[in-house]
Short mmCIF file of C-alpha atoms in Angstrom, two decimals:
data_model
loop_
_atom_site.label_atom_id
_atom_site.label_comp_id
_atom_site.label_asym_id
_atom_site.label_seq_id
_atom_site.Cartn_x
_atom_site.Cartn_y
_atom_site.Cartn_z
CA UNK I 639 -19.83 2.87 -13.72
CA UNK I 640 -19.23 0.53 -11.16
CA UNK I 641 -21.53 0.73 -8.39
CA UNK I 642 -24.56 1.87 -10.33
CA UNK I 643 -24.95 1.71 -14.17
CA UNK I 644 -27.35 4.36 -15.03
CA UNK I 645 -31.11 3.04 -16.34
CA UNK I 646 -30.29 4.55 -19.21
CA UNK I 647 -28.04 4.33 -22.31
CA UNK I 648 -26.63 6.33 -24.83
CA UNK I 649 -24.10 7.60 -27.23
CA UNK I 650 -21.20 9.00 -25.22
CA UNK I 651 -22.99 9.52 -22.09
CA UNK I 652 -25.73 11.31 -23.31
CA UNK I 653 -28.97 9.95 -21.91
CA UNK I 654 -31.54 8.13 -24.37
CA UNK I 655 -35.01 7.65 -24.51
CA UNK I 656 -36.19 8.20 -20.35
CA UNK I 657 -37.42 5.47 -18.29
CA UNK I 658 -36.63 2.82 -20.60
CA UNK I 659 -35.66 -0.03 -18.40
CA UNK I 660 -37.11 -3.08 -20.09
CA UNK I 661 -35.43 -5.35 -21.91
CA UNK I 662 -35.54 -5.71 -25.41
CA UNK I 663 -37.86 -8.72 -27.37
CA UNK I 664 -35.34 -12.23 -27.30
CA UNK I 665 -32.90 -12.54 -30.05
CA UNK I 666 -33.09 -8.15 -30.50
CA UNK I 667 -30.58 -5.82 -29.78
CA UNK I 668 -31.58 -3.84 -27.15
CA UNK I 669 -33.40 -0.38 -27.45
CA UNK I 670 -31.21 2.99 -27.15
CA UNK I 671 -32.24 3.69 -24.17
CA UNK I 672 -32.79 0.19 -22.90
CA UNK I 673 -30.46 -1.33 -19.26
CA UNK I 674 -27.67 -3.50 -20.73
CA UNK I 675 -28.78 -6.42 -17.77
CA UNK I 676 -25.57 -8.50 -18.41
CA UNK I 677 -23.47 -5.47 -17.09
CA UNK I 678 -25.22 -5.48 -14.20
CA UNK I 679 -24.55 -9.56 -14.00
CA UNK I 680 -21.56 -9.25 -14.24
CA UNK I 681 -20.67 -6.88 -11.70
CA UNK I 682 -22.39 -9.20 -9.21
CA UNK I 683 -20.68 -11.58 -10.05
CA UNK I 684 -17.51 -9.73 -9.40
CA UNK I 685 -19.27 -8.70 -5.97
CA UNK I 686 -19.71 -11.94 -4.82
CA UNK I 687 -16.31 -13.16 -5.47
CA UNK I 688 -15.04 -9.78 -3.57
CA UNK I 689 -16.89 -10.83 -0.62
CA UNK I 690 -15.93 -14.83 -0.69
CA UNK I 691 -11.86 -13.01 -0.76
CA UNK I 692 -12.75 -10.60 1.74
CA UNK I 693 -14.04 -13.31 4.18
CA UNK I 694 -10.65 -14.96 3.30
CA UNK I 695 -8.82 -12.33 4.67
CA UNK I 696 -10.89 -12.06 7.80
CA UNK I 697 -10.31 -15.59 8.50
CA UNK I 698 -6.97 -15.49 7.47
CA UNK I 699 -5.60 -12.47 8.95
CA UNK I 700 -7.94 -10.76 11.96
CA UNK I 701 -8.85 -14.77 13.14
CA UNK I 702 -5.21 -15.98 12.49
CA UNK I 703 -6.53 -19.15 10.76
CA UNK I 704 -3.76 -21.07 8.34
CA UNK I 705 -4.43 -21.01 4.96
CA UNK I 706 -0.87 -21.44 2.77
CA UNK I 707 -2.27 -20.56 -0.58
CA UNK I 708 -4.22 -17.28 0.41
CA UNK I 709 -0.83 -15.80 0.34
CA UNK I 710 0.47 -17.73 -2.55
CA UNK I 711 -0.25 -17.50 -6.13
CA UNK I 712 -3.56 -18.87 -6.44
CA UNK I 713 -5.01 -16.26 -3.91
CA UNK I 714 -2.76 -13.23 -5.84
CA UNK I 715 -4.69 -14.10 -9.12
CA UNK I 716 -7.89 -14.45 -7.61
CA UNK I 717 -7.19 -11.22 -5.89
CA UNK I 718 -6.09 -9.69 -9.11
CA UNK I 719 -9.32 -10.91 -11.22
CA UNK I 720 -11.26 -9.26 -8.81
CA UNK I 721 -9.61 -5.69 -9.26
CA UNK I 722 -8.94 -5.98 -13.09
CA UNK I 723 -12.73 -7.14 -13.45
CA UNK I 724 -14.11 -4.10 -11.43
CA UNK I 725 -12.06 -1.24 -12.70
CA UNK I 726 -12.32 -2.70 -16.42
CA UNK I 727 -16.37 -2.62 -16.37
CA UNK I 728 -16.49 0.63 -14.47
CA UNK I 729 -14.58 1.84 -17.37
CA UNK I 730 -16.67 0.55 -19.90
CA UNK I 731 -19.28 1.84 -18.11
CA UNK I 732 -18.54 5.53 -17.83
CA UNK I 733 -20.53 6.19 -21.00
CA UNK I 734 -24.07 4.73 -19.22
CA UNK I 735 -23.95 7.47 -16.86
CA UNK I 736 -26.14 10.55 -16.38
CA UNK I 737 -23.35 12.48 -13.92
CA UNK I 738 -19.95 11.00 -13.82
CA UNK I 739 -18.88 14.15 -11.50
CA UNK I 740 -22.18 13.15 -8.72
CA UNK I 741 -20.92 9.72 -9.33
CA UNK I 742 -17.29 10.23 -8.20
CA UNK I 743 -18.15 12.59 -6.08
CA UNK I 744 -20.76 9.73 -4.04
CA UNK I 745 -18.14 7.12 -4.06
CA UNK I 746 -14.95 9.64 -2.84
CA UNK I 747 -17.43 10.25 -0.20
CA UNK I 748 -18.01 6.47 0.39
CA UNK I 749 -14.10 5.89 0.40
CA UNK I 750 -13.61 8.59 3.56
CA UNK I 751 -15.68 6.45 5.30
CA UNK I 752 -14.40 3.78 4.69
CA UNK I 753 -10.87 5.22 5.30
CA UNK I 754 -12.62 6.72 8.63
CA UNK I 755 -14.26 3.57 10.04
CA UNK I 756 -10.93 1.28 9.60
CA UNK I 757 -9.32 4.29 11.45
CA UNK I 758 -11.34 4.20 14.35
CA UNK I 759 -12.43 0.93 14.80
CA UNK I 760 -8.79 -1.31 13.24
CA UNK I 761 -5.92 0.79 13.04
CA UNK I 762 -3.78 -1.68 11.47
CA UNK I 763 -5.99 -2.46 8.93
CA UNK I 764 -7.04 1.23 8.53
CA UNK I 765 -7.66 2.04 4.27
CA UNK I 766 -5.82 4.82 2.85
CA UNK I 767 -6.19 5.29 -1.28
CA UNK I 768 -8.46 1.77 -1.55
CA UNK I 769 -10.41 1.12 -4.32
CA UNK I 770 -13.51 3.28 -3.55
CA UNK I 771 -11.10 6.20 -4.14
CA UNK I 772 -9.50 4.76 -7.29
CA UNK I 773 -13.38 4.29 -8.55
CA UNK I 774 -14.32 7.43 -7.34
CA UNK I 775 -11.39 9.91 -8.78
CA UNK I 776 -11.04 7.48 -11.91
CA UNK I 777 -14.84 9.39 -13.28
CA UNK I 778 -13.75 12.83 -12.15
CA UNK I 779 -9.86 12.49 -13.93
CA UNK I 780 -11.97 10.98 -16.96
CA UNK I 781 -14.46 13.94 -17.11
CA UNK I 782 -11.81 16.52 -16.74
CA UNK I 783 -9.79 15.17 -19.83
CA UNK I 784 -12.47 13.56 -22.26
CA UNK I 785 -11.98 16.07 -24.80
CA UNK I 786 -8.30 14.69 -25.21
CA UNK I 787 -10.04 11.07 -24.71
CA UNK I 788 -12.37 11.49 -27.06
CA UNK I 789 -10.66 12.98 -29.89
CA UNK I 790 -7.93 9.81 -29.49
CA UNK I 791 -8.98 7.13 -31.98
CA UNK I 792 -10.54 4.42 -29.71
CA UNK I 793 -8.20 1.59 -30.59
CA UNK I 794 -5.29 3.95 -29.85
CA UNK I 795 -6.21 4.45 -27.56
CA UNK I 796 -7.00 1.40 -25.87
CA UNK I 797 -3.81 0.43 -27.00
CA UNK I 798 -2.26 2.91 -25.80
CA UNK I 799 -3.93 2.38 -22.13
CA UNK I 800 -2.92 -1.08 -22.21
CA UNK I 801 0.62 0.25 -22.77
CA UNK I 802 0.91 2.36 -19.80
CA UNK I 803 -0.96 -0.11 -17.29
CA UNK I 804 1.53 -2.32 -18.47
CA UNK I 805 4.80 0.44 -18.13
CA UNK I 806 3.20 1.49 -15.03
CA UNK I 807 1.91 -1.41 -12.91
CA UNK I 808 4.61 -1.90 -10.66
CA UNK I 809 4.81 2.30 -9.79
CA UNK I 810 4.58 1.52 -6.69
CA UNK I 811 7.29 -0.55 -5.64
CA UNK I 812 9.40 2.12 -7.29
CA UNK I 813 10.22 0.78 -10.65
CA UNK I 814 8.62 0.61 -14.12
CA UNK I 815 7.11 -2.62 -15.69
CA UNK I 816 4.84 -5.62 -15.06
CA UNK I 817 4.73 -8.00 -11.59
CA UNK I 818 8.46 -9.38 -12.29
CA UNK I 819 9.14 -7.63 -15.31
CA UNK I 820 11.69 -4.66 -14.02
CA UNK I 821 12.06 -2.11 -16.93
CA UNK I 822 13.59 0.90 -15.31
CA UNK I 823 14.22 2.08 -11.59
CA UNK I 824 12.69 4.82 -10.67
CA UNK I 825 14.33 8.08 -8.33
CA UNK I 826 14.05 7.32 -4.50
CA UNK I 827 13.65 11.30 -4.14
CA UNK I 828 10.26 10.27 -5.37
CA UNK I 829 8.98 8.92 -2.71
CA UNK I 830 10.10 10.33 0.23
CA UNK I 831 7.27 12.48 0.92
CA UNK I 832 3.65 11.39 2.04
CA UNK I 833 1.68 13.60 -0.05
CA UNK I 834 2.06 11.62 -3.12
CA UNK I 835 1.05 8.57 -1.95
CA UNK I 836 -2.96 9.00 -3.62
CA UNK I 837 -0.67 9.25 -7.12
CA UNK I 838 1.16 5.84 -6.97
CA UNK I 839 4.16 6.97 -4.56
CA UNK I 840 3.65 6.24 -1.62
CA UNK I 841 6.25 7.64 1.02
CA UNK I 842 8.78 5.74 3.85
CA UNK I 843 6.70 4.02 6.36
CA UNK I 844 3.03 4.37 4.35
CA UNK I 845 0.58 1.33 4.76
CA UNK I 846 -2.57 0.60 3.75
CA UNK I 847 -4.98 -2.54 3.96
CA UNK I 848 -6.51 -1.70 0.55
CA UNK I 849 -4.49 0.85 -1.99
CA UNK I 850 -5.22 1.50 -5.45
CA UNK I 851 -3.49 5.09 -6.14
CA UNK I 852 -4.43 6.72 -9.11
CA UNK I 853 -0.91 5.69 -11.49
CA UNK I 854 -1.45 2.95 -12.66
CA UNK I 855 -4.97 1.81 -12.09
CA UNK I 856 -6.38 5.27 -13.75
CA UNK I 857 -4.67 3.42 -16.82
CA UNK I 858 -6.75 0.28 -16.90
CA UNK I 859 -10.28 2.27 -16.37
CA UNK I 860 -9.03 3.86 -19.54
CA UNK I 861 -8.71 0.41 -21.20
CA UNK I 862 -12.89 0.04 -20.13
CA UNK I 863 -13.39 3.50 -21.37
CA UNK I 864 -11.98 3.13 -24.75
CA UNK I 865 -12.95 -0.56 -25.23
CA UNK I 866 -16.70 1.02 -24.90
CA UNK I 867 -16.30 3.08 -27.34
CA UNK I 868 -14.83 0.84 -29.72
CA UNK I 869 -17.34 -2.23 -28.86
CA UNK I 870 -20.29 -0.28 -27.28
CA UNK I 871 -22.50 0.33 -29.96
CA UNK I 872 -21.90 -2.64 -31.57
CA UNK I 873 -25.26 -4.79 -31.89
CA UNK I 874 -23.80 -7.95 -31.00
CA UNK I 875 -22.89 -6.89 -27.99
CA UNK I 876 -26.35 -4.93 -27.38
CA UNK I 877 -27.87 -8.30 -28.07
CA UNK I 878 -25.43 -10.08 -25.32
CA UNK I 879 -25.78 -7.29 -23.07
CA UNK I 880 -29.94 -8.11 -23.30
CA UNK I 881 -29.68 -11.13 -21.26
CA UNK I 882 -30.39 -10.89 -17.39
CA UNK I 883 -29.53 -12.76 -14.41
CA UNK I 884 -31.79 -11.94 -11.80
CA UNK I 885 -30.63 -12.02 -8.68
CA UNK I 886 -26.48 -11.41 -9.51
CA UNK I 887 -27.98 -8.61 -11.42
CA UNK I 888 -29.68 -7.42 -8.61
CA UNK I 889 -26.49 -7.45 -6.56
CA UNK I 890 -25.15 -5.93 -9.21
CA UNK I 891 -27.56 -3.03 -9.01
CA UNK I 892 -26.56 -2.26 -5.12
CA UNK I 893 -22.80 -2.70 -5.20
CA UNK I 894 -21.93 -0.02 -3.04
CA UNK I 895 -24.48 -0.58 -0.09
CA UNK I 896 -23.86 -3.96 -0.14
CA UNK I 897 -19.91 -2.55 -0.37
CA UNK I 898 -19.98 -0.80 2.55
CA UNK I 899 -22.00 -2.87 5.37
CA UNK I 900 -19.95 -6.53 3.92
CA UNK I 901 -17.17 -6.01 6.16
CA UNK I 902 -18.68 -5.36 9.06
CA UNK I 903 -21.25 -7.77 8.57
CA UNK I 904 -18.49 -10.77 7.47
CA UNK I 905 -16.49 -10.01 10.90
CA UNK I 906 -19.48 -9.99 12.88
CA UNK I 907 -20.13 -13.74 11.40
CA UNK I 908 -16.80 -15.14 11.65
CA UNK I 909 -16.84 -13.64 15.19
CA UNK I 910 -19.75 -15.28 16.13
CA UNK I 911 -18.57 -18.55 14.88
CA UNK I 912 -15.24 -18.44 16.48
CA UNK I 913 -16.82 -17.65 19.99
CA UNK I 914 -19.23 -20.64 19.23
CA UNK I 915 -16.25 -22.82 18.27
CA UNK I 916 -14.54 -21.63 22.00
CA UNK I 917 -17.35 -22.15 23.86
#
């Protein structure tokens, strides 16, 4: 999953040999049982990219510095690689788990503090539905139904994940298709109630600094989820999946600590630096 990739690997979810954690001999596929490192690089990498945008938008917004294409284009994709990247490989990932229900469970609790803290300390930037909770009730919702998941053939229905991200992406702005692409409007009795707003409708006068509802994100963890079973076992990927970078892996290995205390840490920073700037 996301924030921690279980040490150890297996069909479906089900654990392999214990305590394998090495990596396996250059140029061999790694042992059943053995980390996939690059996973682990790879979500640092993501991390690290989160935190350079997140800085952005301290700067940005809370310090009121200009910065043109933060709000343009350029900063929308970067935003968007960061999202796409995350929620894909936690997909993918679901399989590597020991408990995907004590997973989700950890990071829903993670996400009402989060939600909490912004509350309390920045009202106007407070989180409702953010990411954490997307990545948190995207393992439960996936547990609950991977009977019907499983027995799906997996290009279906990666296909067929692909197909509702794309139907669904722009749920939220209360139509069906992708960014620009308008395929169908959807009822305004839909949204005119706050409780839905965790689904993908979100009711009159609802904000939030960080929102990933479950419709249509759930969608693209499915995409990771399927795409692993497809591509998981495959030995050319075991062999890719050998190679480690240290310390991104490391990072990689601590996402949601390092999640968690970023923000407060990155204002703190700026803060400093703006005071020293006024003095």
């Amino acid at each position: 999953m996301l924030f921690a990739q279980d040490g150890r690997d297996g069909k479906e979810g089900r654990a392999g040999a214990a305590g394998a954690q090495s990596a396996a001999p250059a140029g061999a596929a790694p042992k059943a049982g053995g980390r996939l490192w690059l996973l682990d690089g790879l979500r640092g990498i993501w991390l690290l990219s989160m935190l350079g945008y997140h800085a952005m938008y301290d700067l940005v917004v809370l310090f009121g510095r200009p910065c043109p294409w933060y709000f343009e284009t350029p900063g929308y994709l970067w935003q968007q690689s960061i999202c796409w990247g995350f929620i894909l490989l936690s997909g993918f990932c679901y399989a590597l788990g020991r408990s995907p229900v004590r997973h989700g469970l950890t990071v829903l609790g993670a996400a009402a503090l989060v939600s909490l803290a912004t509350a309390l300390a920045m009202p106007s930037q407070t989180v409702r539905w953010g990411v954490l909770f997307l990545l948190g009730a995207a393992p439960l919702v996936t547990r609950l139904l991977q009977g019907p998941l499983k027995a799906l053939p997996p290009a279906a229905g990666l296909l067929g994940s692909a197909a509702l991200f794309f139907v669904l992406r722009n749920i939220q702005y209360g139509s069906l298709g992708f960014e620009g692409l308008v395929l169908a409007r959807l009822p305004s009795a839909w949204y005119s109630t706050r409780y839905l707003a965790f689904l993908g409708l979100p009711g009159p006068g609802f904000f939030s600094s960080d929102y990933f509802p479950l419709l249509p994100w759930l969608a693209l963890y499915w995409v990771g989820f399927f795409a692993w079973r497809l591509w998981g076992q495959s030995p050319r990927l075991r062999r890719a999946c050998g190679v480690r970078l240290p310390f991104l892996g490391w990072i990689g290995r601590h996402t949601l600590p390092i999640y968690l205390l970023h923000q407060p840490v990155t204002y703190g920073l700026l803060w400093l630096l703006a005071r020293g700037a006024a003095l």
